[in-house]
CSV table of C-alpha atoms in Angstrom, one decimal:
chain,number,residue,atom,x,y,z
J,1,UNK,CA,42.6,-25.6,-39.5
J,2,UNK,CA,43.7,-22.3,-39.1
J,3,UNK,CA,40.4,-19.8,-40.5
J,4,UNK,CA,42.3,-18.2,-42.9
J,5,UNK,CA,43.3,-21.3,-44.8
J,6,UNK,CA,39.6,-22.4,-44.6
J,7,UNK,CA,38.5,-19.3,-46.3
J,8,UNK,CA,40.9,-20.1,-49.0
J,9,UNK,CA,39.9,-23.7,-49.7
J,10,UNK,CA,36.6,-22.3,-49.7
J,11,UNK,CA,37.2,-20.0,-52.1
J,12,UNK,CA,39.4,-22.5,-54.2
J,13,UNK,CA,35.8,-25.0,-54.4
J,14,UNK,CA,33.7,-22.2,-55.0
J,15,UNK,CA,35.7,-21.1,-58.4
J,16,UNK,CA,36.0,-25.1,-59.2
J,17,UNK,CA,32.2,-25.6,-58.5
J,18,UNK,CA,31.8,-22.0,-60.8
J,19,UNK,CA,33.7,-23.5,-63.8
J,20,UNK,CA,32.2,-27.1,-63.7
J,21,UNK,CA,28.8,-25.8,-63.9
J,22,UNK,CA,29.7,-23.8,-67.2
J,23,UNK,CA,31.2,-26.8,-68.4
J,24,UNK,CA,28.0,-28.9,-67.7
J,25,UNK,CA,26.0,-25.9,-69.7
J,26,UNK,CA,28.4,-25.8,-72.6
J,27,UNK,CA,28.4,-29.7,-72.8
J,28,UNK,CA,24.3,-29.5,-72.8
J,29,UNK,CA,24.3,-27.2,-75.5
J,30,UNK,CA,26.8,-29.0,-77.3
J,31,UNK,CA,24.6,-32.3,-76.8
J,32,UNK,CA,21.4,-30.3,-79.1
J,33,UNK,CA,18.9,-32.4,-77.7
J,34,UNK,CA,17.2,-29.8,-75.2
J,35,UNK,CA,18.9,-27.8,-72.6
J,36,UNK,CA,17.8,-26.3,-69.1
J,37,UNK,CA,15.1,-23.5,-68.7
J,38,UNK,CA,17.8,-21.0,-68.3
J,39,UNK,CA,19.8,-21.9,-70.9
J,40,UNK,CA,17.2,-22.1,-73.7
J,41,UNK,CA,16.5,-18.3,-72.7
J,42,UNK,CA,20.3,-17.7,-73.3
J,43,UNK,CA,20.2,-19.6,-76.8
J,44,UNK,CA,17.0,-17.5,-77.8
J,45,UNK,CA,19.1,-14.1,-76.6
J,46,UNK,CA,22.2,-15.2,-79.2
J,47,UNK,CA,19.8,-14.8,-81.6
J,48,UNK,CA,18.6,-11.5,-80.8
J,49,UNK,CA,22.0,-10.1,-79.9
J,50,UNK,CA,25.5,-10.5,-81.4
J,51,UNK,CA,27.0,-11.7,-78.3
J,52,UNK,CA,28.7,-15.2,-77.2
J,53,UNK,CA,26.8,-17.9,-74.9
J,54,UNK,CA,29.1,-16.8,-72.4
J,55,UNK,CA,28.6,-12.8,-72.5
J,56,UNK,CA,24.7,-13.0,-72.7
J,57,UNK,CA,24.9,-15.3,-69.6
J,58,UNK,CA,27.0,-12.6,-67.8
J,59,UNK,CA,24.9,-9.7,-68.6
J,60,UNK,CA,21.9,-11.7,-68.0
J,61,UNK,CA,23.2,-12.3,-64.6
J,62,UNK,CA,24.1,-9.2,-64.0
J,63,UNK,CA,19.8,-7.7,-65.2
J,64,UNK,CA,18.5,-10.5,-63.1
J,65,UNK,CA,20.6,-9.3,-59.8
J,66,UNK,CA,18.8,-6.0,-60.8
J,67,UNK,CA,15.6,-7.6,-59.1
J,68,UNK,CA,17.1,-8.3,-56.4
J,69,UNK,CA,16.9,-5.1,-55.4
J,70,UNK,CA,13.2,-4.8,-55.1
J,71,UNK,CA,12.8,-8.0,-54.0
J,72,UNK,CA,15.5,-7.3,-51.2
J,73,UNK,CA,17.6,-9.9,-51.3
J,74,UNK,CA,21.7,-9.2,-50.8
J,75,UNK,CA,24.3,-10.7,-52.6
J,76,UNK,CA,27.2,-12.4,-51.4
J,77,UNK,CA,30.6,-12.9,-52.8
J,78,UNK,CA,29.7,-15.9,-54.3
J,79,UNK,CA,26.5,-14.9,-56.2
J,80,UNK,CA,28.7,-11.8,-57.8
J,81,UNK,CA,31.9,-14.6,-58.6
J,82,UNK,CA,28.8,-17.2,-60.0
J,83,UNK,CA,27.6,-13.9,-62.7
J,84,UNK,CA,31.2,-13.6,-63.6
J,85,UNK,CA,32.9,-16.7,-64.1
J,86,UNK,CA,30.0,-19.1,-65.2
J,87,UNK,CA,29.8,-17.4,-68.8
J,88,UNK,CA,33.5,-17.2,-69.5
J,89,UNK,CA,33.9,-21.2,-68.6
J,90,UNK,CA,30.8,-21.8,-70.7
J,91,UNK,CA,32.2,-20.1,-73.9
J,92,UNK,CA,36.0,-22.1,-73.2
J,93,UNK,CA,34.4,-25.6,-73.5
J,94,UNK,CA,31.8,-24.8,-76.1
J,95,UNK,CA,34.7,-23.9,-78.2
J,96,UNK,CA,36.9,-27.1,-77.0
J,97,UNK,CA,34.1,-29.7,-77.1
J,98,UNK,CA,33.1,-30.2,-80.5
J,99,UNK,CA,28.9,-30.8,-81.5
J,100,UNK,CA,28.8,-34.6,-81.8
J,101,UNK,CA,27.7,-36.7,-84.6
J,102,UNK,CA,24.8,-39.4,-84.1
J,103,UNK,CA,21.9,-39.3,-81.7
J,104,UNK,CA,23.6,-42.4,-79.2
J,105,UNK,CA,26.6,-39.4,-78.9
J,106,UNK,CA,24.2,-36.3,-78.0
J,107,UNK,CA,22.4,-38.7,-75.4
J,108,UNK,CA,25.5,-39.5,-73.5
J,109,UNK,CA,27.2,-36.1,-73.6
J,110,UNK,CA,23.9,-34.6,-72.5
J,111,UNK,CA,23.7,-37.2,-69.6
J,112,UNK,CA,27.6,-36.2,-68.9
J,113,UNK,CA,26.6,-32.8,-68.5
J,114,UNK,CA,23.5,-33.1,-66.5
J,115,UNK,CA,25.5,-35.1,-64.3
J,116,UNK,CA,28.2,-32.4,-64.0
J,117,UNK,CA,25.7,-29.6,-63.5
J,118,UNK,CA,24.7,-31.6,-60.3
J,119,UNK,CA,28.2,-32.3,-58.4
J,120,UNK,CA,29.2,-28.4,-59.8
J,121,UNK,CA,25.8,-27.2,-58.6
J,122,UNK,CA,26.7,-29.3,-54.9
J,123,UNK,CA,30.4,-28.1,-55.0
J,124,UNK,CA,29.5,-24.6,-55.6
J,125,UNK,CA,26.4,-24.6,-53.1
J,126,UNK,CA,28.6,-26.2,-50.2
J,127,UNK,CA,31.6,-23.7,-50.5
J,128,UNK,CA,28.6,-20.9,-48.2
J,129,UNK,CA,28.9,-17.9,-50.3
J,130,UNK,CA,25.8,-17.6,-51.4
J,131,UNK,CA,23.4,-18.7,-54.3
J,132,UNK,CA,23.2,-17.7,-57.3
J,133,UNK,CA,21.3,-14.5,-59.2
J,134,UNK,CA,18.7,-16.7,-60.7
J,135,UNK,CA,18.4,-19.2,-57.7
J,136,UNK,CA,18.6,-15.8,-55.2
J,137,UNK,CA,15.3,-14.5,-58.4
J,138,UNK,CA,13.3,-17.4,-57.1
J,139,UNK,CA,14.0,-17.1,-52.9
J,140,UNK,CA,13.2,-13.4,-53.2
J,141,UNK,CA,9.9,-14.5,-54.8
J,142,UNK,CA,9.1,-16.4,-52.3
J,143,UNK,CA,10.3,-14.1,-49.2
J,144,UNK,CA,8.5,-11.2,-50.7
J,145,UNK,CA,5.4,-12.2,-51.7
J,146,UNK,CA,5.0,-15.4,-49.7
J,147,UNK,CA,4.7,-17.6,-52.6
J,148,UNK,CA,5.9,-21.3,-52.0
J,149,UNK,CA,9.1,-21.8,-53.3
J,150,UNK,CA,8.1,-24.7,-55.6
J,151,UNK,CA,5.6,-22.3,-57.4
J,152,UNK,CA,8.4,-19.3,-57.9
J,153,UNK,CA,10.5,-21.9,-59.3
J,154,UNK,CA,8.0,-23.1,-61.8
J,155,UNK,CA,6.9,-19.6,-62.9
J,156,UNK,CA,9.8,-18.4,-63.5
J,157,UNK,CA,11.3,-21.4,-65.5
J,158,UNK,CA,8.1,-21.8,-67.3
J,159,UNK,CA,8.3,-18.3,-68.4
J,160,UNK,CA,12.2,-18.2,-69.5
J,161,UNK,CA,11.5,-21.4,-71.0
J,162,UNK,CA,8.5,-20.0,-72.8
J,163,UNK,CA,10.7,-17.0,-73.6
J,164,UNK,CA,13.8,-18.7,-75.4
J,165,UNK,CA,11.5,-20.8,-77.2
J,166,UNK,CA,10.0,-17.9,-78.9
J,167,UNK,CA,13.3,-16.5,-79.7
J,168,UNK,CA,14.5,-19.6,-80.9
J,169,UNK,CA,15.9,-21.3,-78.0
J,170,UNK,CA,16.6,-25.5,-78.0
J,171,UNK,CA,13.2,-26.8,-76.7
J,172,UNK,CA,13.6,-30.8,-76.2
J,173,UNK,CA,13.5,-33.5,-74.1
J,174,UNK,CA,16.4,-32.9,-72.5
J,175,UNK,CA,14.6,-29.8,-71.1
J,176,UNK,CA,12.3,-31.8,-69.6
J,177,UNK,CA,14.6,-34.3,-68.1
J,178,UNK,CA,16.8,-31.1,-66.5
J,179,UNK,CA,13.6,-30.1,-65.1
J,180,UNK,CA,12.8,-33.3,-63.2
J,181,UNK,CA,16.1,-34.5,-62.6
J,182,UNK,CA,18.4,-31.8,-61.4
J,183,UNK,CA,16.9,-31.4,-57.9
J,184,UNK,CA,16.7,-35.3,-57.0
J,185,UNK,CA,20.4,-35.4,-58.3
J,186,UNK,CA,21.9,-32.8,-56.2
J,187,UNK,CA,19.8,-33.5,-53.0
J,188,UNK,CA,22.4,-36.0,-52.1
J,189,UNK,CA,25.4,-34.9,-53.2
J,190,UNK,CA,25.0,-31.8,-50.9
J,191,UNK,CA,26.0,-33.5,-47.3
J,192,UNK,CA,29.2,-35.1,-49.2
J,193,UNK,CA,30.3,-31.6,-50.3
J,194,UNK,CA,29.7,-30.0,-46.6
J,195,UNK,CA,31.9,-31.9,-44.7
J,196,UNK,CA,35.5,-30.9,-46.4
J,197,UNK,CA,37.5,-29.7,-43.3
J,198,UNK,CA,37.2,-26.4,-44.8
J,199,UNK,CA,33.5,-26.5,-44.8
J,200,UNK,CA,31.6,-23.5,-43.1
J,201,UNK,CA,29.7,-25.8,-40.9
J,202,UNK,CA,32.8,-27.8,-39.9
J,203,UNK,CA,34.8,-24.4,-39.0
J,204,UNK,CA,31.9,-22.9,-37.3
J,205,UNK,CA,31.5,-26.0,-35.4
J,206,UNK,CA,35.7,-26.0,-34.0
J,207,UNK,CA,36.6,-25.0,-30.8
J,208,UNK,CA,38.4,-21.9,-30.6
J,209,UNK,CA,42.4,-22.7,-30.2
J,210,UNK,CA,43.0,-21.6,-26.7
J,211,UNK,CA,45.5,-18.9,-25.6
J,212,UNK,CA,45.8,-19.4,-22.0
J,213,UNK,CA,46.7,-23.5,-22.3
J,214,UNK,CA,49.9,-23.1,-23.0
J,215,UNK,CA,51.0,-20.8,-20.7
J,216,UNK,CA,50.0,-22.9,-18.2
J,217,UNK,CA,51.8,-26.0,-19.8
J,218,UNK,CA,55.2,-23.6,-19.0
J,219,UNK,CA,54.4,-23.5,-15.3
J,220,UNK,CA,56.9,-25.5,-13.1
J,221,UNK,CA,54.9,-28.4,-11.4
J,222,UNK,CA,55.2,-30.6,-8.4
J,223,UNK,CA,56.3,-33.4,-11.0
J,224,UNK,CA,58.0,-31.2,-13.5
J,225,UNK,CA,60.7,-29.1,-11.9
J,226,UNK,CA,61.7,-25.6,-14.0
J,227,UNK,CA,65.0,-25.7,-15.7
């Protein structure tokens, strides 16, 4: 596959991944039984701020890639696409998918979202163009200061958690199971999501087409006489 179509597809599964994981947020949210650490800080900001779900994740992406800067990390196209298109798909759904009635509902369109949040986190990851800001927050932690990465994670989730709960953020079990769960569930999806033809490891891994083959191929032989 020529390199140039590869970049494409790649881009195509990145914006795919982008919007399904704003989709799996807004269907969270819509669920009301606990969301995410990140997501409870965002619900504690809407009451603070006039702002939509979606804008207060944008600027909130845009503040946390702010730290990046002392903690020297560099963003790639995809963590810039992943502060800008995340919110946006957020707000679209939360204003499509209506808050459901009965606590059987909330269950299963939470578990419908969790789910999505782990294939869009997988497709997103396996497109190669980089993390995103909060994810990139937490590697910087531990690059800079040497801190395992299990222990940045947990401060920093503890604290937004901690955070939005003040401000009024939805603080349930769901927050706990999105704790626990998310990791184990996109652990496996991540191979299948690598090995699209377009994948970076599969177009790394291809031979480079070769330029002198077939100029030889044109070359009268013994067996092959030139017209």
């Amino acid at each position: 596959m020529p390199r140039s179509t590869a970049r494409t597809l790649r881009f195509v599964q990145l914006l795919v991944g982008l919007f399904l994981y704003g989709a799996s947020t807004a269907l969270q949210v819509r669920a009301v039984v606990g969301v995410s650490s990140w997501t409870v800080l965002t619900q504690g900001l809407e009451n603070v701020v006039p702002w939509s779900f979606g804008v207060i994740t944008v600027v909130s992406s845009g503040v946390i890639l702010l730290l990046w800067i002392p903690l020297r990390q560099k963003p790639g196209i995809g963590t810039l696409l992943n502060a800008l298109a995340i919110g946006p798909s957020a707000d679209l759904v939360l204003w499509l998918v209506p808050e459901p009635s009965g606590l059987l509902a909330r269950i299963a369109l939470f578990a419908a979202g969790l789910a999505l949040l782990a294939v869009a986190t997988a497709f997103y990851i396996g497109a190669g163009f980089g993390t995103g800001a909060r994810d990139g927050l937490m590697v910087g932690l531990h690059e800079r200061f040497g801190w395992p990465l299990w222990l940045a994670r947990t401060l920093v989730e503890v604290s937004v958690v901690i955070v939005g709960w003040v401000l009024g953020g939805n603080v349930g079990a769901g927050t706990v199971v999105a704790a626990f769960a998310i990791g184990p569930m996109v652990q496996p999806l991540m191979p299948h999501f690598r090995r699209f033809p377009w994948s970076p490891e599969r177009t790394a891994a291809a031979p480079a087409p070769s330029v002198a083959a077939p100029a030889r191929e044109a070359r009268p032989t013994p067996d092959t006489p030139a017209s």
